[in-house]
Amino acid sequence: MEPLDIGLPYVFPKESTAFLKRLDLEPQARKRTLQVPLDVIHSPSEDNEAPVRLLNIAQHYGIFNSLFGPPHIFVPVVNFEVEYLKPDDKPGISDEGKCNDDKSTTYVQPVFSGNLISANIAMNPPLINLSTAPNNFYWTLLMTCPDEPIGSDSCEPSNEYIHWMMTNLQSIPEGVGVIGDEIIPYMPPIPYQGTGYHRYIFVLYRQDRGKIDLNQWRKGNPSGCDVQSQRGFSTLEFYRSLEDEITPAGLAFFQSIWDESVRSYFRHKLDSPEPVFEIQFPDARLPPQQKFPVADTWTKPRRHPHGIPLIRERYGVHSDVSFDVYLDRYRDRKELYEEIVHERLSNEGNPLDPEEPRRKIYEYPAAVPIPPKMPSWWVKQEMQRRLRRGRWRELNGHDG
């Protein structure tokens, strides 16, 4: 399927041949007299291939498929900056419709193209800089996440949350910041625990016909546990309804993963329990119990009658699984735990009764000699009991 470009026109740069006209640079570099202007190298306006690199990165992360669906793409030709400040600073839209600009505060983390930003840093709205964008247009900025709604089996690109929407944006001439209308208040990243990394995407749209009215998309601050009904969004439907008035022009995104700030946001801001996703692994299915196998030789491992080795990497009778361990695999867990508790009470006394006599505590229990009449198959269990390993780990914290 051929890609369908829905963005601004862009001419892909051809391979540069400027080095053919600057043959004098090679001897200067060899003599270490070449001076390279770093401000030009790091300037986005001088980097003609930056939009192409960002396009390739966005395709690698599946940004366009998640937002617009295949085969839609666009080249982010307009460069804009998104910077998150310290958690105790609160930039955003002021009462006059301006984004707060505190030059005495340095930003913590800028948003590039897929870099990792913790949810704690992104709790407050970021600072937007449109100084490099053409000032004869108005702009609309959306922040969405296509990875947060859980439980939908649909692969449609409408399975996303809207975190922030601002429209009729213009750059402030005297400083870094923007003037505009906030349609949807900022909601911080809320990657659920156990769901891995989430993508948070900023898409900048150019308003081709001046100011637009987006009051039909207005939403309030989320509350309660039903965030999906309050912040459910479809970038594709949004663009289809306004494709004659807006054009995708810029792109920036970051990734975030769960931390304690997400739990705090659910408890104190949304006043709802936090969703937690965990993998519940099924219990191991054992083969049918058979008569305990007997080793044929001293150099081959014991094997289950069905051909399954009891321990794959251990050889010989003495280092293999003993019959008591084999039988414990098929015993009821409750019965096994009750046996351990009874043995603890009979041998070590009641830990809740301070007057009950206790067994002597050895500083080095493994160094205590084994009783001479102890069966050979129980020697290993006795050593595990002393070291609180295997079935005896439940005795950890008790004497004896």
Short mmCIF file of C-alpha atoms in Angstrom, two decimals:
data_model
loop_
_atom_site.label_atom_id
_atom_site.label_comp_id
_atom_site.label_asym_id
_atom_site.label_seq_id
_atom_site.Cartn_x
_atom_site.Cartn_y
_atom_site.Cartn_z
CA MET A 1 0.00 0.00 0.00
CA GLU A 2 1.45 3.32 -1.08
CA PRO A 3 1.79 5.94 1.69
CA LEU A 4 -0.66 8.84 1.50
CA ASP A 5 0.92 12.15 2.51
CA ILE A 6 -1.61 14.34 4.35
CA GLY A 7 0.89 16.97 5.50
CA LEU A 8 2.49 20.07 4.06
CA PRO A 9 4.42 19.84 0.77
CA TYR A 10 8.01 18.78 1.24
CA VAL A 11 10.83 18.26 -1.24
CA PHE A 12 13.11 15.48 -0.11
CA PRO A 13 16.73 16.69 -0.22
CA LYS A 14 19.07 15.16 -2.73
CA GLU A 15 22.52 13.92 -1.90
CA SER A 16 24.70 16.93 -1.31
CA THR A 17 27.54 17.66 -3.75
CA ALA A 18 28.85 20.67 -1.88
CA PHE A 19 32.02 18.82 -0.92
CA LEU A 20 33.09 18.82 -4.59
CA LYS A 21 33.30 22.62 -4.49
CA ARG A 22 35.14 22.76 -1.17
CA LEU A 23 38.28 20.81 -1.82
CA ASP A 24 40.14 23.16 0.50
CA LEU A 25 38.43 21.64 3.56
CA GLU A 26 40.35 18.35 3.36
CA PRO A 27 43.85 19.84 3.88
CA GLN A 28 42.49 22.08 6.65
CA ALA A 29 41.03 19.07 8.45
CA ARG A 30 44.30 17.15 8.00
CA LYS A 31 46.31 20.06 9.41
CA ARG A 32 43.74 20.55 12.21
CA THR A 33 43.06 24.13 11.22
CA LEU A 34 39.43 23.61 10.12
CA GLN A 35 36.92 25.59 12.18
CA VAL A 36 33.37 24.21 12.30
CA PRO A 37 30.53 26.55 13.40
CA LEU A 38 28.65 24.46 15.97
CA ASP A 39 25.68 26.83 16.07
CA VAL A 40 25.02 26.08 12.40
CA ILE A 41 25.44 22.33 12.86
CA HIS A 42 22.96 22.16 15.76
CA SER A 43 20.50 24.58 14.15
CA PRO A 44 17.28 22.82 13.01
CA SER A 45 16.80 25.43 10.30
CA GLU A 46 20.12 24.45 8.72
CA ASP A 47 19.43 20.70 8.97
CA ASN A 48 17.52 19.87 5.80
CA GLU A 49 17.31 16.15 6.59
CA ALA A 50 15.81 16.51 10.09
CA PRO A 51 12.18 16.11 8.90
CA VAL A 52 13.11 12.93 7.02
CA ARG A 53 14.80 11.43 10.07
CA LEU A 54 11.81 12.27 12.25
CA LEU A 55 9.51 10.70 9.65
CA ASN A 56 11.51 7.47 9.70
CA ILE A 57 11.55 7.38 13.51
CA ALA A 58 7.79 7.96 13.67
CA GLN A 59 7.18 5.13 11.20
CA HIS A 60 9.43 2.86 13.25
CA TYR A 61 7.38 3.56 16.40
CA GLY A 62 4.08 3.16 14.53
CA ILE A 63 2.95 6.73 15.24
CA PHE A 64 1.01 7.26 12.01
CA ASN A 65 -0.67 3.85 12.10
CA SER A 66 -1.84 4.43 15.68
CA LEU A 67 -3.17 7.95 15.08
CA PHE A 68 -4.38 8.10 11.47
CA GLY A 69 -4.30 4.49 10.37
CA PRO A 70 -2.50 3.22 7.28
CA PRO A 71 -1.54 4.49 4.77
CA HIS A 72 -1.60 8.09 6.12
CA ILE A 73 1.72 9.79 6.88
CA PHE A 74 3.06 13.33 6.93
CA VAL A 75 6.51 14.87 6.97
CA PRO A 76 6.95 17.05 10.10
CA VAL A 77 8.39 20.06 8.30
CA VAL A 78 7.66 22.56 11.11
CA ASN A 79 10.01 22.37 14.05
CA PHE A 80 8.66 23.27 17.50
CA GLU A 81 9.95 22.70 21.02
CA VAL A 82 8.22 21.00 23.93
CA GLU A 83 9.97 21.28 27.29
CA TYR A 84 8.90 19.92 30.68
CA LEU A 85 9.88 21.99 33.69
CA LYS A 86 10.55 20.97 37.26
CA PRO A 87 7.65 19.23 39.04
CA ASP A 88 7.20 22.15 41.46
CA ASP A 89 6.83 24.66 38.61
CA LYS A 90 3.46 24.93 36.91
CA PRO A 91 3.65 26.38 33.40
CA GLY A 92 0.54 26.49 31.30
CA ILE A 93 -2.23 28.83 30.24
CA SER A 94 -2.69 31.90 32.41
CA ASP A 95 -5.87 33.88 32.95
CA GLU A 96 -4.92 36.16 30.06
CA GLY A 97 -4.55 33.18 27.74
CA LYS A 98 -0.74 33.20 27.84
CA CYS A 99 1.58 30.35 28.60
CA ASN A 100 3.58 31.12 31.75
CA ASP A 101 7.18 31.97 30.95
CA ASP A 102 9.62 31.92 33.85
CA LYS A 103 13.10 32.46 32.43
CA SER A 104 14.71 31.92 35.82
CA THR A 105 13.62 28.26 35.74
CA THR A 106 15.55 25.80 33.59
CA TYR A 107 13.64 22.95 31.98
CA VAL A 108 14.22 19.41 33.12
CA GLN A 109 13.63 17.42 29.96
CA PRO A 110 12.79 18.38 26.36
CA VAL A 111 10.62 16.17 24.16
CA PHE A 112 12.46 14.89 21.10
CA SER A 113 11.49 11.78 19.17
CA GLY A 114 10.79 8.86 21.48
CA ASN A 115 13.00 9.78 24.44
CA LEU A 116 12.05 8.50 27.89
CA ILE A 117 10.46 10.97 30.32
CA SER A 118 9.19 9.85 33.71
CA ALA A 119 5.54 10.40 34.55
CA ASN A 120 6.59 12.40 37.60
CA ILE A 121 8.33 15.04 35.47
CA ALA A 122 5.37 15.24 33.05
CA MET A 123 2.78 15.88 35.78
CA ASN A 124 2.49 19.56 34.82
CA PRO A 125 1.88 21.09 31.36
CA PRO A 126 5.01 21.61 29.26
CA LEU A 127 6.31 24.83 27.79
CA ILE A 128 5.64 25.21 24.06
CA ASN A 129 7.97 27.19 21.81
CA LEU A 130 6.75 28.10 18.29
CA SER A 131 9.42 30.71 17.58
CA THR A 132 10.70 28.75 14.55
CA ALA A 133 7.21 28.27 13.07
CA PRO A 134 5.85 30.78 10.51
CA ASN A 135 4.19 33.63 12.42
CA ASN A 136 1.57 34.34 9.73
CA PHE A 137 -0.47 31.25 10.68
CA TYR A 138 -2.42 30.07 13.70
CA TRP A 139 -1.65 26.62 15.09
CA THR A 140 -3.46 23.80 16.89
CA LEU A 141 -1.61 21.44 19.22
CA LEU A 142 -2.82 18.02 20.39
CA MET A 143 -1.27 15.64 22.90
CA THR A 144 -2.67 12.12 22.68
CA CYS A 145 -1.76 8.60 23.76
CA PRO A 146 -2.86 5.55 21.74
CA ASP A 147 -1.62 3.05 24.37
CA GLU A 148 -3.62 3.83 27.51
CA PRO A 149 -7.16 2.47 26.93
CA ILE A 150 -7.04 -1.20 27.90
CA GLY A 151 -9.66 -3.82 27.16
CA SER A 152 -10.64 -2.99 23.59
CA ASP A 153 -10.08 -5.75 21.04
CA SER A 154 -10.46 -3.31 18.17
CA CYS A 155 -7.43 -2.35 16.10
CA GLU A 156 -9.02 0.92 15.00
CA PRO A 157 -6.91 4.05 15.62
CA SER A 158 -9.73 5.52 17.79
CA ASN A 159 -8.46 3.60 20.81
CA GLU A 160 -6.65 6.53 22.44
CA TYR A 161 -6.84 9.24 25.10
CA ILE A 162 -6.66 12.98 24.55
CA HIS A 163 -4.37 14.62 27.11
CA TRP A 164 -4.22 18.20 25.91
CA MET A 165 -5.70 20.39 23.17
CA MET A 166 -4.84 24.00 22.40
CA THR A 167 -5.93 26.02 19.38
CA ASN A 168 -5.38 29.43 17.78
CA LEU A 169 -1.79 29.39 19.01
CA GLN A 170 0.71 32.08 18.16
CA SER A 171 4.24 32.63 19.37
CA ILE A 172 4.91 35.39 21.90
CA PRO A 173 7.17 37.92 20.17
CA GLU A 174 8.99 39.05 23.31
CA GLY A 175 9.75 35.64 24.82
CA VAL A 176 9.43 31.89 24.74
CA GLY A 177 5.83 30.77 24.98
CA VAL A 178 2.51 30.81 23.15
CA ILE A 179 -0.82 32.61 23.23
CA GLY A 180 -3.94 30.59 22.53
CA ASP A 181 -7.14 28.92 23.70
CA GLU A 182 -7.08 25.80 25.84
CA ILE A 183 -9.88 23.51 24.69
CA ILE A 184 -9.02 20.45 26.80
CA PRO A 185 -7.11 20.85 30.09
CA TYR A 186 -3.84 19.04 30.48
CA MET A 187 -3.96 15.50 31.83
CA PRO A 188 -0.57 13.99 32.79
CA PRO A 189 0.65 10.62 31.51
CA ILE A 190 -1.00 7.70 33.31
CA PRO A 191 0.74 4.55 32.07
CA TYR A 192 -0.91 1.72 33.97
CA GLN A 193 1.24 -0.49 36.13
CA GLY A 194 2.27 -3.62 34.27
CA THR A 195 1.58 -2.29 30.74
CA GLY A 196 5.12 -1.21 29.83
CA TYR A 197 6.05 1.92 27.90
CA HIS A 198 3.38 4.25 26.50
CA ARG A 199 3.78 6.75 23.66
CA TYR A 200 2.69 10.36 24.23
CA ILE A 201 2.45 12.24 20.96
CA PHE A 202 2.33 15.98 20.22
CA VAL A 203 0.91 16.80 16.78
CA LEU A 204 1.04 20.40 15.53
CA TYR A 205 -1.57 21.41 12.93
CA ARG A 206 -1.39 24.52 10.77
CA GLN A 207 -4.69 26.42 10.57
CA ASP A 208 -5.01 27.26 6.88
CA ARG A 209 -8.02 29.62 7.22
CA GLY A 210 -7.20 31.64 10.30
CA LYS A 211 -8.85 31.12 13.67
CA ILE A 212 -11.17 28.15 14.16
CA ASP A 213 -13.80 27.26 16.75
CA LEU A 214 -13.24 23.91 18.49
CA ASN A 215 -15.77 24.28 21.30
CA GLN A 216 -17.52 21.08 20.20
CA TRP A 217 -14.37 19.20 21.27
CA ARG A 218 -14.19 20.87 24.67
CA LYS A 219 -13.77 18.58 27.69
CA GLY A 220 -13.23 19.17 31.38
CA ASN A 221 -10.81 17.74 33.88
CA PRO A 222 -11.22 13.97 34.30
CA SER A 223 -12.66 12.58 37.52
CA GLY A 224 -13.60 9.16 38.78
CA CYS A 225 -12.58 5.82 37.37
CA ASP A 226 -14.25 6.14 33.95
CA VAL A 227 -11.45 8.07 32.25
CA GLN A 228 -12.04 6.40 28.90
CA SER A 229 -15.52 7.88 28.49
CA GLN A 230 -14.27 11.34 29.49
CA ARG A 231 -11.03 11.42 27.50
CA GLY A 232 -11.69 8.92 24.73
CA PHE A 233 -10.56 10.42 21.44
CA SER A 234 -9.88 9.67 17.79
CA THR A 235 -7.22 11.67 15.99
CA LEU A 236 -8.46 10.31 12.66
CA GLU A 237 -12.04 11.50 13.25
CA PHE A 238 -10.75 14.86 14.49
CA TYR A 239 -8.71 15.37 11.35
CA ARG A 240 -11.49 14.19 9.03
CA SER A 241 -13.90 16.73 10.49
CA LEU A 242 -11.41 19.59 9.98
CA GLU A 243 -9.25 18.47 7.06
CA ASP A 244 -10.27 21.53 5.01
CA GLU A 245 -9.09 23.87 7.77
CA ILE A 246 -6.03 22.23 9.34
CA THR A 247 -2.96 20.40 8.03
CA PRO A 248 -0.50 18.28 10.08
CA ALA A 249 2.81 20.11 10.17
CA GLY A 250 4.87 19.13 13.25
CA LEU A 251 5.47 16.09 15.42
CA ALA A 252 7.17 15.28 18.72
CA PHE A 253 6.66 12.38 21.10
CA PHE A 254 8.12 10.73 24.17
CA GLN A 255 7.72 7.50 26.09
CA SER A 256 6.82 7.01 29.73
CA ILE A 257 6.40 4.12 32.14
CA TRP A 258 4.61 3.69 35.46
CA ASP A 259 5.97 5.23 38.64
CA GLU A 260 4.57 6.28 42.02
CA SER A 261 3.24 9.58 40.65
CA VAL A 262 0.64 7.68 38.59
CA ARG A 263 -0.73 6.03 41.73
CA SER A 264 -0.84 9.39 43.49
CA TYR A 265 -2.71 10.94 40.55
CA PHE A 266 -5.39 8.24 40.61
CA ARG A 267 -5.86 8.47 44.37
CA HIS A 268 -5.77 12.22 44.91
CA LYS A 269 -6.86 13.73 41.58
CA LEU A 270 -9.22 11.14 40.11
CA ASP A 271 -10.29 9.73 43.50
CA SER A 272 -10.45 6.23 42.06
CA PRO A 273 -8.51 2.98 42.45
CA GLU A 274 -5.51 2.52 40.21
CA PRO A 275 -5.76 -0.23 37.57
CA VAL A 276 -2.95 -2.76 37.89
CA PHE A 277 -2.18 -5.39 35.27
CA GLU A 278 -0.27 -8.49 36.30
CA ILE A 279 0.48 -11.74 34.54
CA GLN A 280 -0.97 -14.75 36.33
CA PHE A 281 1.08 -17.73 35.28
CA PRO A 282 -0.76 -21.07 35.48
CA ASP A 283 0.51 -23.75 37.81
CA ALA A 284 2.91 -26.23 36.30
CA ARG A 285 1.14 -29.32 35.04
CA LEU A 286 2.91 -32.41 36.28
CA PRO A 287 2.80 -35.70 34.40
CA PRO A 288 0.79 -38.52 35.99
CA GLN A 289 2.48 -39.92 39.06
CA GLN A 290 4.23 -43.23 38.50
CA LYS A 291 6.34 -45.61 40.49
CA PHE A 292 9.53 -43.85 41.48
CA PRO A 293 12.12 -44.54 38.74
CA VAL A 294 15.31 -46.39 39.53
CA ALA A 295 18.63 -45.39 37.97
CA ASP A 296 20.06 -47.94 35.55
CA THR A 297 23.63 -46.74 35.93
CA TRP A 298 25.66 -44.34 38.07
CA THR A 299 26.38 -41.98 35.15
CA LYS A 300 22.91 -41.40 33.66
CA PRO A 301 20.24 -39.14 35.17
CA ARG A 302 17.07 -40.59 36.55
CA ARG A 303 14.13 -40.14 34.25
CA HIS A 304 10.41 -40.09 34.67
CA PRO A 305 8.61 -43.09 33.12
CA HIS A 306 7.33 -40.71 30.41
CA GLY A 307 10.89 -39.81 29.47
CA ILE A 308 11.04 -36.41 31.24
CA PRO A 309 14.30 -35.89 33.15
CA LEU A 310 13.75 -34.96 36.78
CA ILE A 311 16.78 -32.66 36.77
CA ARG A 312 18.33 -32.10 33.37
CA GLU A 313 21.80 -31.01 34.38
CA ARG A 314 22.57 -33.35 37.28
CA TYR A 315 23.97 -36.83 36.86
CA GLY A 316 24.39 -39.74 39.21
CA VAL A 317 22.17 -41.18 41.91
CA HIS A 318 23.45 -39.07 44.80
CA SER A 319 23.06 -35.70 43.04
CA ASP A 320 19.67 -36.48 41.52
CA VAL A 321 16.19 -35.90 42.96
CA SER A 322 15.49 -38.18 45.91
CA PHE A 323 12.22 -40.06 46.20
CA ASP A 324 10.91 -37.82 49.03
CA VAL A 325 11.26 -34.70 46.83
CA TYR A 326 9.61 -36.54 43.96
CA LEU A 327 6.65 -37.53 46.15
CA ASP A 328 6.30 -34.00 47.54
CA ARG A 329 5.59 -32.75 44.03
CA TYR A 330 2.29 -34.64 44.05
CA ARG A 331 1.23 -33.89 47.60
CA ASP A 332 -1.43 -31.37 48.52
CA ARG A 333 0.17 -28.02 49.34
CA LYS A 334 -2.08 -27.55 52.36
CA GLU A 335 -1.13 -30.92 53.78
CA LEU A 336 2.56 -30.18 53.27
CA TYR A 337 2.33 -26.80 55.03
CA GLU A 338 0.42 -28.31 57.95
CA GLU A 339 3.17 -30.89 58.39
CA ILE A 340 5.79 -28.14 58.49
CA VAL A 341 3.81 -26.16 61.08
CA HIS A 342 3.37 -29.22 63.33
CA GLU A 343 7.06 -30.02 63.09
CA ARG A 344 7.98 -26.45 63.93
CA LEU A 345 5.73 -26.44 67.00
CA SER A 346 6.99 -29.82 68.23
CA ASN A 347 10.69 -29.17 67.70
CA GLU A 348 11.06 -25.41 68.09
CA GLY A 349 8.25 -24.53 70.45
CA ASN A 350 5.53 -21.94 70.10
CA PRO A 351 7.10 -18.66 68.86
CA LEU A 352 4.18 -16.71 70.41
CA ASP A 353 4.83 -18.09 73.89
CA PRO A 354 7.94 -16.49 75.47
CA GLU A 355 8.07 -19.14 78.23
CA GLU A 356 8.19 -22.03 75.78
CA PRO A 357 11.69 -23.56 75.69
CA ARG A 358 13.45 -22.86 72.41
CA ARG A 359 16.05 -24.86 70.57
CA LYS A 360 19.60 -23.62 70.63
CA ILE A 361 20.45 -21.12 67.90
CA TYR A 362 23.59 -21.98 65.96
CA GLU A 363 25.58 -19.19 64.34
CA TYR A 364 26.76 -21.57 61.62
CA PRO A 365 24.02 -24.22 61.30
CA ALA A 366 25.61 -25.93 58.30
CA ALA A 367 28.75 -26.64 60.35
CA VAL A 368 26.89 -28.69 62.99
CA PRO A 369 27.61 -32.42 62.50
CA ILE A 370 24.85 -34.56 61.06
CA PRO A 371 23.51 -37.22 63.48
CA PRO A 372 25.16 -40.57 62.64
CA LYS A 373 21.91 -42.57 62.45
CA MET A 374 20.11 -40.16 60.12
CA PRO A 375 18.99 -41.82 56.83
CA SER A 376 21.07 -40.82 53.84
CA TRP A 377 18.07 -39.60 51.87
CA TRP A 378 17.13 -37.23 54.71
CA VAL A 379 20.57 -35.64 55.05
CA LYS A 380 19.86 -33.18 52.27
CA GLN A 381 16.49 -32.26 53.78
CA GLU A 382 18.11 -31.67 57.16
CA MET A 383 20.66 -29.33 55.60
CA GLN A 384 17.90 -27.45 53.78
CA ARG A 385 15.96 -27.18 57.04
CA ARG A 386 18.93 -25.59 58.75
CA LEU A 387 19.49 -23.14 55.91
CA ARG A 388 15.74 -22.46 55.47
CA ARG A 389 15.64 -23.53 51.85
CA GLY A 390 13.20 -25.52 49.78
CA ARG A 391 10.09 -26.47 51.71
CA TRP A 392 11.67 -25.07 54.89
CA ARG A 393 11.77 -21.47 53.76
CA GLU A 394 8.45 -21.00 55.57
CA LEU A 395 10.39 -21.37 58.84
CA ASN A 396 12.49 -18.30 58.11
CA GLY A 397 12.56 -16.06 61.18
CA HIS A 398 12.20 -18.90 63.71
CA ASP A 399 14.89 -20.48 65.83
CA GLY A 400 16.24 -23.97 65.39
#
